[in-house]
mmCIF file of C-alpha atoms in Angstrom:
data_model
loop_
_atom_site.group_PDB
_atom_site.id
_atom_site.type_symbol
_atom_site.label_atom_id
_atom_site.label_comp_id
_atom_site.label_asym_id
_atom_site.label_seq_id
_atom_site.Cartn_x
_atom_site.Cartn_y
_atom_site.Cartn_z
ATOM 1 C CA UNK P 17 51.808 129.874 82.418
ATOM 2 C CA UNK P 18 55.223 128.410 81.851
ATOM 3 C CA UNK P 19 57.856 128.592 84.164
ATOM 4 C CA UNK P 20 60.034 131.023 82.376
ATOM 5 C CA UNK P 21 56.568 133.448 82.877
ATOM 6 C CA UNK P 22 56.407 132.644 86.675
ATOM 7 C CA UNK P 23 59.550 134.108 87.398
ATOM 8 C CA UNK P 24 59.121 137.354 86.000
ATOM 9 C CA UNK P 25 58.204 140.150 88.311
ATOM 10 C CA UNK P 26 57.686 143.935 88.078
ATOM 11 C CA UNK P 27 59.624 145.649 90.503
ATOM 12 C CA UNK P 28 60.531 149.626 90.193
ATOM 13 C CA UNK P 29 63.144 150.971 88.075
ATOM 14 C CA UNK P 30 66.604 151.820 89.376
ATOM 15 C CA UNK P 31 69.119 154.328 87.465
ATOM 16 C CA UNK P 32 71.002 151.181 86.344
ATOM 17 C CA UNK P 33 68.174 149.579 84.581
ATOM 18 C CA UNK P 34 67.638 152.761 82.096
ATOM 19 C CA UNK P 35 69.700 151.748 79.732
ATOM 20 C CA UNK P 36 68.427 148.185 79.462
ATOM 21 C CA UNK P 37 65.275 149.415 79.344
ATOM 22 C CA UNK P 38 65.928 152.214 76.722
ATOM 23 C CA UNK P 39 67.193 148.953 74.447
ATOM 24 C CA UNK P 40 64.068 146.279 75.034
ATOM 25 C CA UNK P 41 61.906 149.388 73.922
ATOM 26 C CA UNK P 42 63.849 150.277 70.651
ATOM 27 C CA UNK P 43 63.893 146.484 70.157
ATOM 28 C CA UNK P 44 60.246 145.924 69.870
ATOM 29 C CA UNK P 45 59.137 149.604 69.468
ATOM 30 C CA UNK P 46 60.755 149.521 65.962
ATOM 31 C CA UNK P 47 58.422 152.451 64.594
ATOM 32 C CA UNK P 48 58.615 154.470 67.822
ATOM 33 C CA UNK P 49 61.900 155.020 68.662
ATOM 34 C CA UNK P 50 63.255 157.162 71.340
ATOM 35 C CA UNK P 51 66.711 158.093 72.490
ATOM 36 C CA UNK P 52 67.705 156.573 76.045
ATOM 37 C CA UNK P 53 67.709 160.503 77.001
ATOM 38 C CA UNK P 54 64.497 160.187 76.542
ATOM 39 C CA UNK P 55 63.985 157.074 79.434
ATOM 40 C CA UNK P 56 66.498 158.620 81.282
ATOM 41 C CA UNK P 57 64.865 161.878 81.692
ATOM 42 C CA UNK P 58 61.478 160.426 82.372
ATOM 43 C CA UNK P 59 63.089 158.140 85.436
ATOM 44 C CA UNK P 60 64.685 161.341 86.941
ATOM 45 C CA UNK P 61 61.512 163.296 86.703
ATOM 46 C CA UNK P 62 59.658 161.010 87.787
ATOM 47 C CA UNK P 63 60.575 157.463 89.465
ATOM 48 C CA UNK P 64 57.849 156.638 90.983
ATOM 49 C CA UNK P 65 56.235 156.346 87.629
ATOM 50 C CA UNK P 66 58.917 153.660 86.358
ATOM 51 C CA UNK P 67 58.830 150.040 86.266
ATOM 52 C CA UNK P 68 61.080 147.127 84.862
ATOM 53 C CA UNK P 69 59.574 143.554 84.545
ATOM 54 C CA UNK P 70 62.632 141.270 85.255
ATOM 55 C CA UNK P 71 63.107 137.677 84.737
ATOM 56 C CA UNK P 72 66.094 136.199 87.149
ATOM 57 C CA UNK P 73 68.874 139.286 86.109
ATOM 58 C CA UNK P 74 67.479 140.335 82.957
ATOM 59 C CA UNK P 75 65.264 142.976 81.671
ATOM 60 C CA UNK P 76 62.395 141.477 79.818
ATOM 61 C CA UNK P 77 60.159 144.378 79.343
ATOM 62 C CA UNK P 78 58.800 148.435 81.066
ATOM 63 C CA UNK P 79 56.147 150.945 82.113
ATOM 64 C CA UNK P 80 56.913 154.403 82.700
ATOM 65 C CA UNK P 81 54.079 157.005 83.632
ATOM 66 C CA UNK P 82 54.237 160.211 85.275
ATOM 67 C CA UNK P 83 51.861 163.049 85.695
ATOM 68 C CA UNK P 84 50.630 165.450 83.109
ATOM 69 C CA UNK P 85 48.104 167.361 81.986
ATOM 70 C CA UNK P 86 44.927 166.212 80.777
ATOM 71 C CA UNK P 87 43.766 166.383 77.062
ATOM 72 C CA UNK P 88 47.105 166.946 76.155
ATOM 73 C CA UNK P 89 50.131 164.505 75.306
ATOM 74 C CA UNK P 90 54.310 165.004 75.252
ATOM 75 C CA UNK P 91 55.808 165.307 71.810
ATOM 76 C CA UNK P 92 57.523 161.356 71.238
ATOM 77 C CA UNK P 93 61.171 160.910 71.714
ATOM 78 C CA UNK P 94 61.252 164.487 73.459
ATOM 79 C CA UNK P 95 63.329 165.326 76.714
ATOM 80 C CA UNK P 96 60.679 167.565 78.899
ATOM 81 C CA UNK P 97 62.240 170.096 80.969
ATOM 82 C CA UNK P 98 59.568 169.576 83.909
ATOM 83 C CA UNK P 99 56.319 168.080 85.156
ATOM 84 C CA UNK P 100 53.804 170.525 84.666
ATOM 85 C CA UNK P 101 52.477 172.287 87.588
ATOM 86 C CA UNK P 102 49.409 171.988 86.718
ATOM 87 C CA UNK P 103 49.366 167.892 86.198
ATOM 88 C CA UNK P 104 45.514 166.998 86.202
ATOM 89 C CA UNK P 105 45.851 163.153 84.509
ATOM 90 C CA UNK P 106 48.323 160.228 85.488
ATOM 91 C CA UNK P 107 49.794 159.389 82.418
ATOM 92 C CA UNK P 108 51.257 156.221 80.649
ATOM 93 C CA UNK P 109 54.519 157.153 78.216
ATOM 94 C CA UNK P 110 55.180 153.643 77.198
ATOM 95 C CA UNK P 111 54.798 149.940 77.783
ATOM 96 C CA UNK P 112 57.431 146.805 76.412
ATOM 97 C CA UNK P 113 57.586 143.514 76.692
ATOM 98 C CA UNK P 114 59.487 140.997 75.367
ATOM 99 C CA UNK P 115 57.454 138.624 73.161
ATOM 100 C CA UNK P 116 58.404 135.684 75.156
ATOM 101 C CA UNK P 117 56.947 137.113 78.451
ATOM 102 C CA UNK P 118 53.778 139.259 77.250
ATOM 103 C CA UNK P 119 51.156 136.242 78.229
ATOM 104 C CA UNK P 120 50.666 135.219 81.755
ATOM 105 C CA UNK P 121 49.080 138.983 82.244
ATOM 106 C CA UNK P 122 52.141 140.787 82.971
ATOM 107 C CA UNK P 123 50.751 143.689 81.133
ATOM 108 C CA UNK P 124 47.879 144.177 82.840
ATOM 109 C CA UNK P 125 50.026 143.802 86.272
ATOM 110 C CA UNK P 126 51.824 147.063 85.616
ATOM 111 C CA UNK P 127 48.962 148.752 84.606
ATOM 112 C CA UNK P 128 47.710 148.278 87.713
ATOM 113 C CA UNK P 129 50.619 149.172 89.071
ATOM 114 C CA UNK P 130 50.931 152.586 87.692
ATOM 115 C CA UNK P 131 46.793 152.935 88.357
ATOM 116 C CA UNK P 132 47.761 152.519 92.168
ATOM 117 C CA UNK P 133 50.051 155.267 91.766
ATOM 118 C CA UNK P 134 47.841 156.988 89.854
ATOM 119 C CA UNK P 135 45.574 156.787 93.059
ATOM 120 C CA UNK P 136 48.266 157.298 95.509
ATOM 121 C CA UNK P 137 48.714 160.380 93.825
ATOM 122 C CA UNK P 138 45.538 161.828 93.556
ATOM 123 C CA UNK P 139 44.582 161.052 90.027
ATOM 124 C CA UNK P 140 41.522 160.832 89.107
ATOM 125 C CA UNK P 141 41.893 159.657 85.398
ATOM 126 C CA UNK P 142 44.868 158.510 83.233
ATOM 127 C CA UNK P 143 45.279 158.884 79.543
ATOM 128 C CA UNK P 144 48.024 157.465 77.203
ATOM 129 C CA UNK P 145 48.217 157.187 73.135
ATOM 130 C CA UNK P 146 47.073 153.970 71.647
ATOM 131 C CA UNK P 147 49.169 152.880 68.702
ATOM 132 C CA UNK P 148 49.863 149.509 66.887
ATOM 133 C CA UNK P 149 46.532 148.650 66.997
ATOM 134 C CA UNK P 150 45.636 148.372 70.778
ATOM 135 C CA UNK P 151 42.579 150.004 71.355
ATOM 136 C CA UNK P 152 40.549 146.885 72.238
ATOM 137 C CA UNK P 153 43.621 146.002 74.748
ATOM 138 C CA UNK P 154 43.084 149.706 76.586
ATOM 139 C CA UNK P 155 39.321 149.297 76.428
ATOM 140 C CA UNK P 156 39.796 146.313 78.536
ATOM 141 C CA UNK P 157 41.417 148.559 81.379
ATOM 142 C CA UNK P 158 38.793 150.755 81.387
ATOM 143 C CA UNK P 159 40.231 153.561 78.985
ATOM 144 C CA UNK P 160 37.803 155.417 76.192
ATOM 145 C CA UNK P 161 39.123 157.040 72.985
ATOM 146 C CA UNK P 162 38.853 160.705 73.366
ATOM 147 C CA UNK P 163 38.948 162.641 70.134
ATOM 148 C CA UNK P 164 40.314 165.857 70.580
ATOM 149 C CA UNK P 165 40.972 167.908 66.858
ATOM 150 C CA UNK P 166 43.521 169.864 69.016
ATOM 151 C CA UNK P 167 45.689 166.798 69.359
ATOM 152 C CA UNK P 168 45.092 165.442 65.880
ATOM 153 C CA UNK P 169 48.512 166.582 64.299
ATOM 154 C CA UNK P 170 50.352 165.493 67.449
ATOM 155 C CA UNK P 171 48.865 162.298 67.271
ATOM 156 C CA UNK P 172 49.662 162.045 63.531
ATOM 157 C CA UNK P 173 53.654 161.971 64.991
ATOM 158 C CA UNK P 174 53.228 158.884 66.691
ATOM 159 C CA UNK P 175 51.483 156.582 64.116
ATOM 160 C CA UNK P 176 48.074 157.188 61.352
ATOM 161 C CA UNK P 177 46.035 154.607 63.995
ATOM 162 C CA UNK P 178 47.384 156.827 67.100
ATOM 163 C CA UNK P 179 44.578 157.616 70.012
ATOM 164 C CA UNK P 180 44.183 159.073 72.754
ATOM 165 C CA UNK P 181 42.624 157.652 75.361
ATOM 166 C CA UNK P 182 41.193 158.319 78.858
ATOM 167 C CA UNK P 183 40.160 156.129 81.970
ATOM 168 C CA UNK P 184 38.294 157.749 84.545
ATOM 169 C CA UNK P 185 38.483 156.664 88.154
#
């Protein structure tokens, strides 16, 4: 690990860091790109669910996550009026790095992260949409593809290689 990598750290995300965020994620999330409405809306519904990974003042990369319902994913670069009532999954929306800080397994740090919030929560699984090719990175964490024809055309949205996928426990 080099010493630009040790001093990054995950903390939670603050209202000030939305923007910031909103522009790391457009940056390397060229094909996916959401309005910073979009981040904004997610860290007011749900900040508990909302991570920055910071190296000294700067924003180097994100996780957001919040609840929702299971076997069933938001539309991309949507505003969502509410959690659902009825949330039955713990959810991941998105997560960016920087290129310069993705090694040194600050990645897999936040997903743990949001899987302890998951927990605190009550979750019992999480689910998220695969895309760019990750599959064998999410199978690592535990999550399974799940092939629902009901979610077919919404996956279609995000990317052809989108899935969605599901880790139990």
């Amino acid at each position: 690990m080099t010493d630009v990598m040790a001093k990054a750290q995950w903390r939670r995300m603050r209202e000030e860091d939305v923007a910031r965020a909103n522009e790391v994620g457009n940056a390397i999330h060229v094909d996916f790109f959401e309005e910073e409405a979009v981040f904004q809306n997610r860290f007011a519904l749900y900040p508990a669910g909302c991570f920055v990974l910071t190296a000294g003042d700067e924003i180097v990369g994100y996780g957001i996550s919040h609840p929702w319902r299971l076997d069933s994913i938001p539309t991309l670069n949507t505003v969502i009026e509410k959690l659902p009532d009825n949330a039955s999954t713990y959810y991941i929306h998105d997560i960016a790095i920087l290129p310069a800080y993705r090694s040194g397994g600050n990645a897999a740090h936040v997903v743990r992260l949001m899987a302890g919030q998951a927990e605190h929560d009550g979750f019992a699984t999480m689910a998220l949409v695969a895309v760019n090719g990750s599959r064998g990175y999410w199978e690592r964490h535990g999550f399974v593809v799940r092939s629902l024809p009901a979610l077919e055309e919404k996956l279609q949205t995000y990317s052809d290689d989108a899935l969605y996928m599901v880790r139990v426990g």
